[in-house]
Each structure stands twice: as C-alpha cells, then as structure tokens.
CSV table of C-alpha atoms in Angstrom, one decimal:
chain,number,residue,atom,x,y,z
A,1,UNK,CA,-5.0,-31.8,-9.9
A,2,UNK,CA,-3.8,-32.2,-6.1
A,3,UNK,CA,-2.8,-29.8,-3.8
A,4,UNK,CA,0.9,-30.8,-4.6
A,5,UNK,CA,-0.1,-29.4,-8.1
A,6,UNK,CA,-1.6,-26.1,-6.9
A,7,UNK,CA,-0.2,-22.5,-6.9
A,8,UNK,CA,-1.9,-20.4,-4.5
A,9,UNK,CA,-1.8,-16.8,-5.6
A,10,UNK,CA,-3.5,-13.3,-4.3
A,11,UNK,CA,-6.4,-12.3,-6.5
A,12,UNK,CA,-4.6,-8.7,-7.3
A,13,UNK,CA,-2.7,-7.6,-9.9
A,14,UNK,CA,0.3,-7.3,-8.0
A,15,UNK,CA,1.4,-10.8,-8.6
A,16,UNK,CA,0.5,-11.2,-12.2
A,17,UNK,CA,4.1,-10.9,-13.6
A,18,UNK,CA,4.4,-14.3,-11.4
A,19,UNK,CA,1.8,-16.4,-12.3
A,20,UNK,CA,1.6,-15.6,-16.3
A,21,UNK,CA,1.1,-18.6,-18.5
A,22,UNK,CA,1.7,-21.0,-16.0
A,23,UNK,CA,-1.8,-22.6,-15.6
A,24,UNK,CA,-0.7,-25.3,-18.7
A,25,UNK,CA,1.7,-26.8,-15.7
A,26,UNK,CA,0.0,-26.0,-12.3
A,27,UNK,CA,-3.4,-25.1,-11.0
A,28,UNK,CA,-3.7,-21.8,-10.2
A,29,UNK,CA,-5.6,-20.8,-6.5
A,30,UNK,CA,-6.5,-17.3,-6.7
A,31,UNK,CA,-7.7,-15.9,-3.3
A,32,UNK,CA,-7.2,-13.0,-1.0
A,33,UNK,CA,-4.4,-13.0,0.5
A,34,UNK,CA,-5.4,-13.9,4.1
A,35,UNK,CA,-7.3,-16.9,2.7
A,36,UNK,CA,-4.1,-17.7,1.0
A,37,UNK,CA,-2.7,-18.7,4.5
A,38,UNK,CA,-5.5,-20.8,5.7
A,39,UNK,CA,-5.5,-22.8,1.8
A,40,UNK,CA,-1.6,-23.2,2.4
A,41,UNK,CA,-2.2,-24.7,6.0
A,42,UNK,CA,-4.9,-26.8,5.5
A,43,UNK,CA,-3.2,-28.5,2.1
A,44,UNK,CA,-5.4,-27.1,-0.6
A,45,UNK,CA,-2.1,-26.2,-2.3
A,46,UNK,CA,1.8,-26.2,-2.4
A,47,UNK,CA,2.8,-22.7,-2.2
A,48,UNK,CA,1.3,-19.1,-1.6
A,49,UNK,CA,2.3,-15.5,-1.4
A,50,UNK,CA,0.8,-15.2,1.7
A,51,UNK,CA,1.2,-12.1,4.1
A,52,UNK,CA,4.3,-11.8,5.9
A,53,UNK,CA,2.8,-11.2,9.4
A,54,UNK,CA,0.8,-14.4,9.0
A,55,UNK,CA,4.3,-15.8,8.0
A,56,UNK,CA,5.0,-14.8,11.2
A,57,UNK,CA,2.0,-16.2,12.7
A,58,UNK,CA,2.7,-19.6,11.4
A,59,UNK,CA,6.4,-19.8,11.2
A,60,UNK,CA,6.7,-23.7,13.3
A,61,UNK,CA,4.6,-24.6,10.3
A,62,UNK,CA,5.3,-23.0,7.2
A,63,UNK,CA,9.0,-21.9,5.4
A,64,UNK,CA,10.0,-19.1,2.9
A,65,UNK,CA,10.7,-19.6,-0.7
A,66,UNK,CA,13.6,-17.3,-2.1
A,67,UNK,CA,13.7,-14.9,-4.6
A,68,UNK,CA,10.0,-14.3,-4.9
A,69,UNK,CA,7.6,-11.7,-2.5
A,70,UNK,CA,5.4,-8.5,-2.9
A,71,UNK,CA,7.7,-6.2,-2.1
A,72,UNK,CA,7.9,-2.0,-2.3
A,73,UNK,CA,10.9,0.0,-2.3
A,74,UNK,CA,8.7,3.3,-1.7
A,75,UNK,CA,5.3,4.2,-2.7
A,76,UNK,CA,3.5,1.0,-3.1
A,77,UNK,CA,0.3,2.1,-4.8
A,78,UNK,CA,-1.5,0.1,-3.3
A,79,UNK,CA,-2.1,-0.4,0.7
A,80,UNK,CA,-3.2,3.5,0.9
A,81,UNK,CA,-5.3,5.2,3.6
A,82,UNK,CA,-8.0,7.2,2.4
A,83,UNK,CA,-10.0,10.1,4.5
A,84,UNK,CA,-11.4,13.3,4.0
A,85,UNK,CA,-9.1,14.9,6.9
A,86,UNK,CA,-4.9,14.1,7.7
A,87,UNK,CA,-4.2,11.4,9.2
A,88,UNK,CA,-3.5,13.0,12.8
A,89,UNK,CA,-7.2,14.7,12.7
A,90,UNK,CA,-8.7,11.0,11.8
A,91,UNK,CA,-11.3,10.0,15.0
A,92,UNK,CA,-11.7,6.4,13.5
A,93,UNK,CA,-10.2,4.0,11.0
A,94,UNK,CA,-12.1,1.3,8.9
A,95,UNK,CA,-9.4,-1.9,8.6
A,96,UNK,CA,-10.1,-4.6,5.5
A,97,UNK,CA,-10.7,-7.8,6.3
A,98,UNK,CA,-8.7,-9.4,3.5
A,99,UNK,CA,-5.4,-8.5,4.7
A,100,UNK,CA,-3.1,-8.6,8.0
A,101,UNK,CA,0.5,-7.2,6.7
A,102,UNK,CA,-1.2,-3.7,5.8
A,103,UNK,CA,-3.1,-3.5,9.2
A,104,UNK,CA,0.0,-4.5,11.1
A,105,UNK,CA,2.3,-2.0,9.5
A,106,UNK,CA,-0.6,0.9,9.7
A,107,UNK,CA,-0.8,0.2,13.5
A,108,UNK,CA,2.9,0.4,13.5
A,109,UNK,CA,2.9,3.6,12.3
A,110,UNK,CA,0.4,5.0,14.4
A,111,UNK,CA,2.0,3.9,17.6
A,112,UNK,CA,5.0,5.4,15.9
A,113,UNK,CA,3.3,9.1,15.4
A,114,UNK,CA,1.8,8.8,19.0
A,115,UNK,CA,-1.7,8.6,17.6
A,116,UNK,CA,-4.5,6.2,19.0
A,117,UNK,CA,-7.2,6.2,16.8
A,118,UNK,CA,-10.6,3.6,16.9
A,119,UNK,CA,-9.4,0.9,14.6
A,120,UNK,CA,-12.6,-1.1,13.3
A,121,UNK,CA,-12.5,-4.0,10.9
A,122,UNK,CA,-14.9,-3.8,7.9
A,123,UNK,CA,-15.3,-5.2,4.3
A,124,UNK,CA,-13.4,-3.6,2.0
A,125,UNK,CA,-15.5,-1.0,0.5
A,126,UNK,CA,-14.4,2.5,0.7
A,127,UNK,CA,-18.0,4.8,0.7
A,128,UNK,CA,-19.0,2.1,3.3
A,129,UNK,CA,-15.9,2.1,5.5
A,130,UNK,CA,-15.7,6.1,5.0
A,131,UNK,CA,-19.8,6.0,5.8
A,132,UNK,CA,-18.1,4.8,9.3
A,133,UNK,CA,-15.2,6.3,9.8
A,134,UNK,CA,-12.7,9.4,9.6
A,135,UNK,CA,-10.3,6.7,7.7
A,136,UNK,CA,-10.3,3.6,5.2
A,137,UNK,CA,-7.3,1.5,4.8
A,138,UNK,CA,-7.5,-0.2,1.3
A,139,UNK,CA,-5.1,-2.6,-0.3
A,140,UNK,CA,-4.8,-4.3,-3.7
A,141,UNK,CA,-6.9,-3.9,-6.9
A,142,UNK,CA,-9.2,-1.6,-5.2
A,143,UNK,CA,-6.9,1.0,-3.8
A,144,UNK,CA,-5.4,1.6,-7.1
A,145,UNK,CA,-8.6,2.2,-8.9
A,146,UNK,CA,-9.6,4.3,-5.4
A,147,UNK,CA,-6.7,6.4,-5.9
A,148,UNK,CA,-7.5,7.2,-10.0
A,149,UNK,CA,-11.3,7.7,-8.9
A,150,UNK,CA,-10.4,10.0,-5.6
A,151,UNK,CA,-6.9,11.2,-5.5
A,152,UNK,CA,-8.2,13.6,-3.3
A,153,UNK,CA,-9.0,11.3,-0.4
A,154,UNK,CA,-5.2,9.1,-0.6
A,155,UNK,CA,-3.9,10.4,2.8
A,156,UNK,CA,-1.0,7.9,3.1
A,157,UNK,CA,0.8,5.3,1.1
A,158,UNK,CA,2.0,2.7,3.8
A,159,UNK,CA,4.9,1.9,1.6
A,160,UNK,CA,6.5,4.9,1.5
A,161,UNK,CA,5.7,5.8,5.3
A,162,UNK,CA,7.7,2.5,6.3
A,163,UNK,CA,10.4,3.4,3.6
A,164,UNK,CA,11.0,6.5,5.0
A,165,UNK,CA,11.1,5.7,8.5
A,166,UNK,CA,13.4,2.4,8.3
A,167,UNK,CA,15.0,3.1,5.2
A,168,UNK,CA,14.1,-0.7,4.0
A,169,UNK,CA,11.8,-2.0,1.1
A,170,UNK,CA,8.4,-3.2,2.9
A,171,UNK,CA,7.8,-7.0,1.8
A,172,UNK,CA,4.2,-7.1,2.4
A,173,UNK,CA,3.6,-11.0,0.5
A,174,UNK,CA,6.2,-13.9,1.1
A,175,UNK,CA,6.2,-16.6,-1.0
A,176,UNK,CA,5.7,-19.7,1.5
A,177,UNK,CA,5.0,-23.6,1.9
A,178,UNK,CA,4.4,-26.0,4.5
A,179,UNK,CA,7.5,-27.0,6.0
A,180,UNK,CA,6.5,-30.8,5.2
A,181,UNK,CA,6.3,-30.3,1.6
A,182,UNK,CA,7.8,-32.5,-1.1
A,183,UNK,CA,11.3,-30.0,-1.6
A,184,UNK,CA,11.5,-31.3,-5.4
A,185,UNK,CA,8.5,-29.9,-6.0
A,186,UNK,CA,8.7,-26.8,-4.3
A,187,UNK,CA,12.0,-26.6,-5.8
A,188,UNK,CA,10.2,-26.7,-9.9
A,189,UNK,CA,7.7,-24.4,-8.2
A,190,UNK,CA,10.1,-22.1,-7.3
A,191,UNK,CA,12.4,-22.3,-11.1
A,192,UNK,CA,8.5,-21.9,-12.9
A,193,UNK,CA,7.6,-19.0,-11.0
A,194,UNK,CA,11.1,-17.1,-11.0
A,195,UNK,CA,10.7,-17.7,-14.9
A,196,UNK,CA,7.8,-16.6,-15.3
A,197,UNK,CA,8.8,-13.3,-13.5
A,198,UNK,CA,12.5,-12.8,-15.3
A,199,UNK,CA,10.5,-13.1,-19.0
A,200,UNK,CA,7.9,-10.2,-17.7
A,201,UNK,CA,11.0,-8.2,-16.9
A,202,UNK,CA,13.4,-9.2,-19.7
A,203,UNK,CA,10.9,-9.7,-22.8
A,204,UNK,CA,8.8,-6.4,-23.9
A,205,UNK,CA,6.4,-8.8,-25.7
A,206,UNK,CA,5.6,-10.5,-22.5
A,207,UNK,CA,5.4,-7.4,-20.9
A,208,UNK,CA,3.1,-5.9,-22.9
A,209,UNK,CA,0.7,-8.8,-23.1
A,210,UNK,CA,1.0,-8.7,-19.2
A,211,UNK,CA,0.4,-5.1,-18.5
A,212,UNK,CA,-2.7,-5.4,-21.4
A,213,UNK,CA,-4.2,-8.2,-19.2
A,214,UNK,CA,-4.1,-6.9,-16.1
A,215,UNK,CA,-5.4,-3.4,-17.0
A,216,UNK,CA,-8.5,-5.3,-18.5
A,217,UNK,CA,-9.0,-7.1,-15.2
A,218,UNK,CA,-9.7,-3.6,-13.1
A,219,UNK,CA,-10.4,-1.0,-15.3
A,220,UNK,CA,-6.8,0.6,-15.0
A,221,UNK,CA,-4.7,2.2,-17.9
A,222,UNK,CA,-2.0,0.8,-19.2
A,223,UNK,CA,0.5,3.7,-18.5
A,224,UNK,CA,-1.0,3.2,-15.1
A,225,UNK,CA,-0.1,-0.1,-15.0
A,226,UNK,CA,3.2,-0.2,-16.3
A,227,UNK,CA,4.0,2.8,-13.6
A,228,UNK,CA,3.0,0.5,-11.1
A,229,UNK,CA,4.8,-3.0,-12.3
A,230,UNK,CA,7.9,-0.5,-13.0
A,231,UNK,CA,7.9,1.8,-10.2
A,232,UNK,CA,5.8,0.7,-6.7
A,233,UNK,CA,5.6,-3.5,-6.8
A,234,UNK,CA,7.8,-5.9,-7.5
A,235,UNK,CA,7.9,-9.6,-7.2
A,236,UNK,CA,11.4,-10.0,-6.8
A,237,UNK,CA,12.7,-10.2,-3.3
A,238,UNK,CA,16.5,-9.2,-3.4
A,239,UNK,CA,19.2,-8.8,-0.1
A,240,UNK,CA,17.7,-5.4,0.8
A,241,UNK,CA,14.3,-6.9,0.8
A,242,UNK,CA,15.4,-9.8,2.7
A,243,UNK,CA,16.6,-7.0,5.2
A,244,UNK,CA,13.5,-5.4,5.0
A,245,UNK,CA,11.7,-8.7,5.8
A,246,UNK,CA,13.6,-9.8,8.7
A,247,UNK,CA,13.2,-6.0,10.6
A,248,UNK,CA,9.4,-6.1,9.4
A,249,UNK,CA,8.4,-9.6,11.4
A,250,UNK,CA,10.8,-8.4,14.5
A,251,UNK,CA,10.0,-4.7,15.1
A,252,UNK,CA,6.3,-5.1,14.1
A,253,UNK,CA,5.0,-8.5,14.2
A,254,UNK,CA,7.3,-9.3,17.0
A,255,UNK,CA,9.1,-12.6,15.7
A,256,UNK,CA,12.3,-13.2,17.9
A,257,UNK,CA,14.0,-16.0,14.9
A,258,UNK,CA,15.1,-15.0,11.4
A,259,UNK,CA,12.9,-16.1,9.0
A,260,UNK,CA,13.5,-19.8,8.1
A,261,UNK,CA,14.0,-20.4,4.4
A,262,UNK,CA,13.8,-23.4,1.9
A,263,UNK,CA,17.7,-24.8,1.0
A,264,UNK,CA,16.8,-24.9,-3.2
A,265,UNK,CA,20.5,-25.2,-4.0
C-alpha cells in the first residue's frame, strides 16, 4: 500500500481503542511517537498522532484532524517522573528520547516551581536513567508497567500537575496530516478512526476484546487496563480539550496562531 493508504500510529497502548480492526482497510505504522512526526513529513503515511509540541514545530506544514488526540483530563498514567527523592530534592533528570510533548510540559513545570534541575536526554530505560540521575521521566507502555513494578518511585504524574495548575485536560498526541493531503481521504481516515473509537466506547464486546489485547501486549492487568482506558487516556478530543490544546502550544511551546484544523464538514 502507499503512503496515502497508511495510518501512522504510536506504538503504546494508549491509542489502541483507535486503531482496532482497522488494518483490513489501511496499513497500520506503528512507531514512537516522535518518529511519527518525521514518517508524516517525509510521506511514509497519511495521518499520525504525533506530539503536539512537534505540531507546533511543524505547523506551516502539517494541519489537525478533529475529534481524535491523546488526551488526559487528570492523572494520565502514563508520562510519570520517577526518583527515589521529591521532585524539589532531584539534582538531575534523565529525559526519553521517544517523546517531546512530555519533556516540554515537565520543563514547564519546573520553570513553574522555580526549580532548575540538570535535564539529560537518555533512552528510555528507568535502572539506567535512575543509574544517572536523581529523576527519570517515562512515558507510554513503560511507565505504566514502571508504576505496577515500583509505585514507590512515581514522584509525579505530568497529567495531573498541568490539570491542576491550568485547570485544562493536557492533549499530549494530535492527530495530524500534511497540509497537502488528498482531504477525501483524510476525510475516510478521519470517519474509520472516529468509528473505530465510538464502538470501543459504546460496545462491551469490543471493549473487552480491546482491553484483553492490549493487557497481553505489556504484561498489564485487565482491571489495570480498563482503569486506564476509563479513567487517565482518552482518544477523544472534545471543546475543553481543544481549550486545553490551544493554551498548551501557546504558554508552553510558544505558538503565537491557533491551531489550524482540517474543514471535514
């Protein structure tokens, strides 16, 4: 299949409700999600969930898709800092290479609690990056099996943190395309994946065969799971969201415009 045929989508579980039974119709991309943004530029396929400050990095090029993102309206679950002392007593910080919305929101914050910590960028592996430093930030698949294996060490849940101070849901994933993309197809792209997503939440059945799958992938329970699907990530991005969004890429990315959306009417 071509690129015009391809779904980019992050290799976590986070988007999983999205992308369910759709390989039959599209090829599926899976990827980290900072490679996400360089497969979307250079044409290796039609959409992506790609992090929003790299959104914001590449907003003459690229447009948003509505309805769709990776979005928490509190705890996320996911994009936690681990340590072995607070936050405020933490020397050093090890940053994962596989992400830039999670290391721009945890620089937020710091600037925000007057704290200047040494940020270095590592792979993501948490006894390595905690070999290193005082703090690991971890996102995706592994921070949620981090926090079963350590709860001990979770030290912050970026979600919440922005939650509380902004009083926003954090969108740390926008579904996005090149701005020269075919809109009919972008437009089917957009009605398959918004499907997909309304039968995980409508039909139990579905439900449960997602939650089963995706516990399988990482090791995770599937009470776990369904806490986190139900309670920290979802994959619908609603008019608070949007809010959220637009005050995410201009107080912490810096991005003067509103985002600039896809017309799917």
């Amino acid at each position: 299949m071509s690129w015009k045929r391809t779904l980019g989508r992050v290799s976590f579980i986070n988007c999983d409700p999205v992308f369910h039974s759709l390989e039959d119709k599209w090829r599926i991309l899976p990827a980290p999600p900072t490679w996400l943004t360089g497969h979307l530029l250079r044409k290796d396929c039609l959409t992506a969930p790609i992090p929003a400050a790299d959104y914001a990095k590449n907003a003459d090029s690229l447009q948003l898709i509505p309805d769709l993102g990776i979005v928490s309206r509190g705890e996320v679950g996911s994009v936690l800092l681990f340590g072995k002392r607070p936050i405020d007593q933490m020397r050093d910080i090890a940053l994962p290479s596989d992400s830039s919305s999670s290391k721009s929101l945890l620089r937020w914050i710091l600037e925000n609690m007057s704290l200047d910590p040494r940020l270095v960028e590592m792979g993501p592996d948490l006894d390595s990056m905690l070999t290193a430093c005082d703090g690991a930030l971890i996102i995706g698949n592994r921070a949620l099996s981090s926090s079963i294996e350590h709860p001990e060490l979770v030290q912050l849940d970026l979600g919440s943190t922005w939650n509380e101070l902004v009083n926003l849901p954090m969108v740390f994933g926008v579904f996005a395309a090149r701005s020269d993309s075919p809109i009919e197809l972008i437009r089917e792209a957009h009605g398959d994946m918004l499907s997909q997503y309304e039968s995980f939440e409508q039909d139990i059945t579905i439900r449960k065969a997602v939650v089963r799958r995706s516990s399988q992938k990482i090791g995770l329970g599937e009470d776990r799971t369904e806490l986190y699907f139900q309670n920290e990530v979802s994959n619908k991005l609603d008019g608070k969201s949007r809010m959220g969004l637009s005050h995410f890429l201009a107080e912490v990315c810096g991005m003067s415009d509103e985002p600039d959306w896809f017309d799917l009417d």
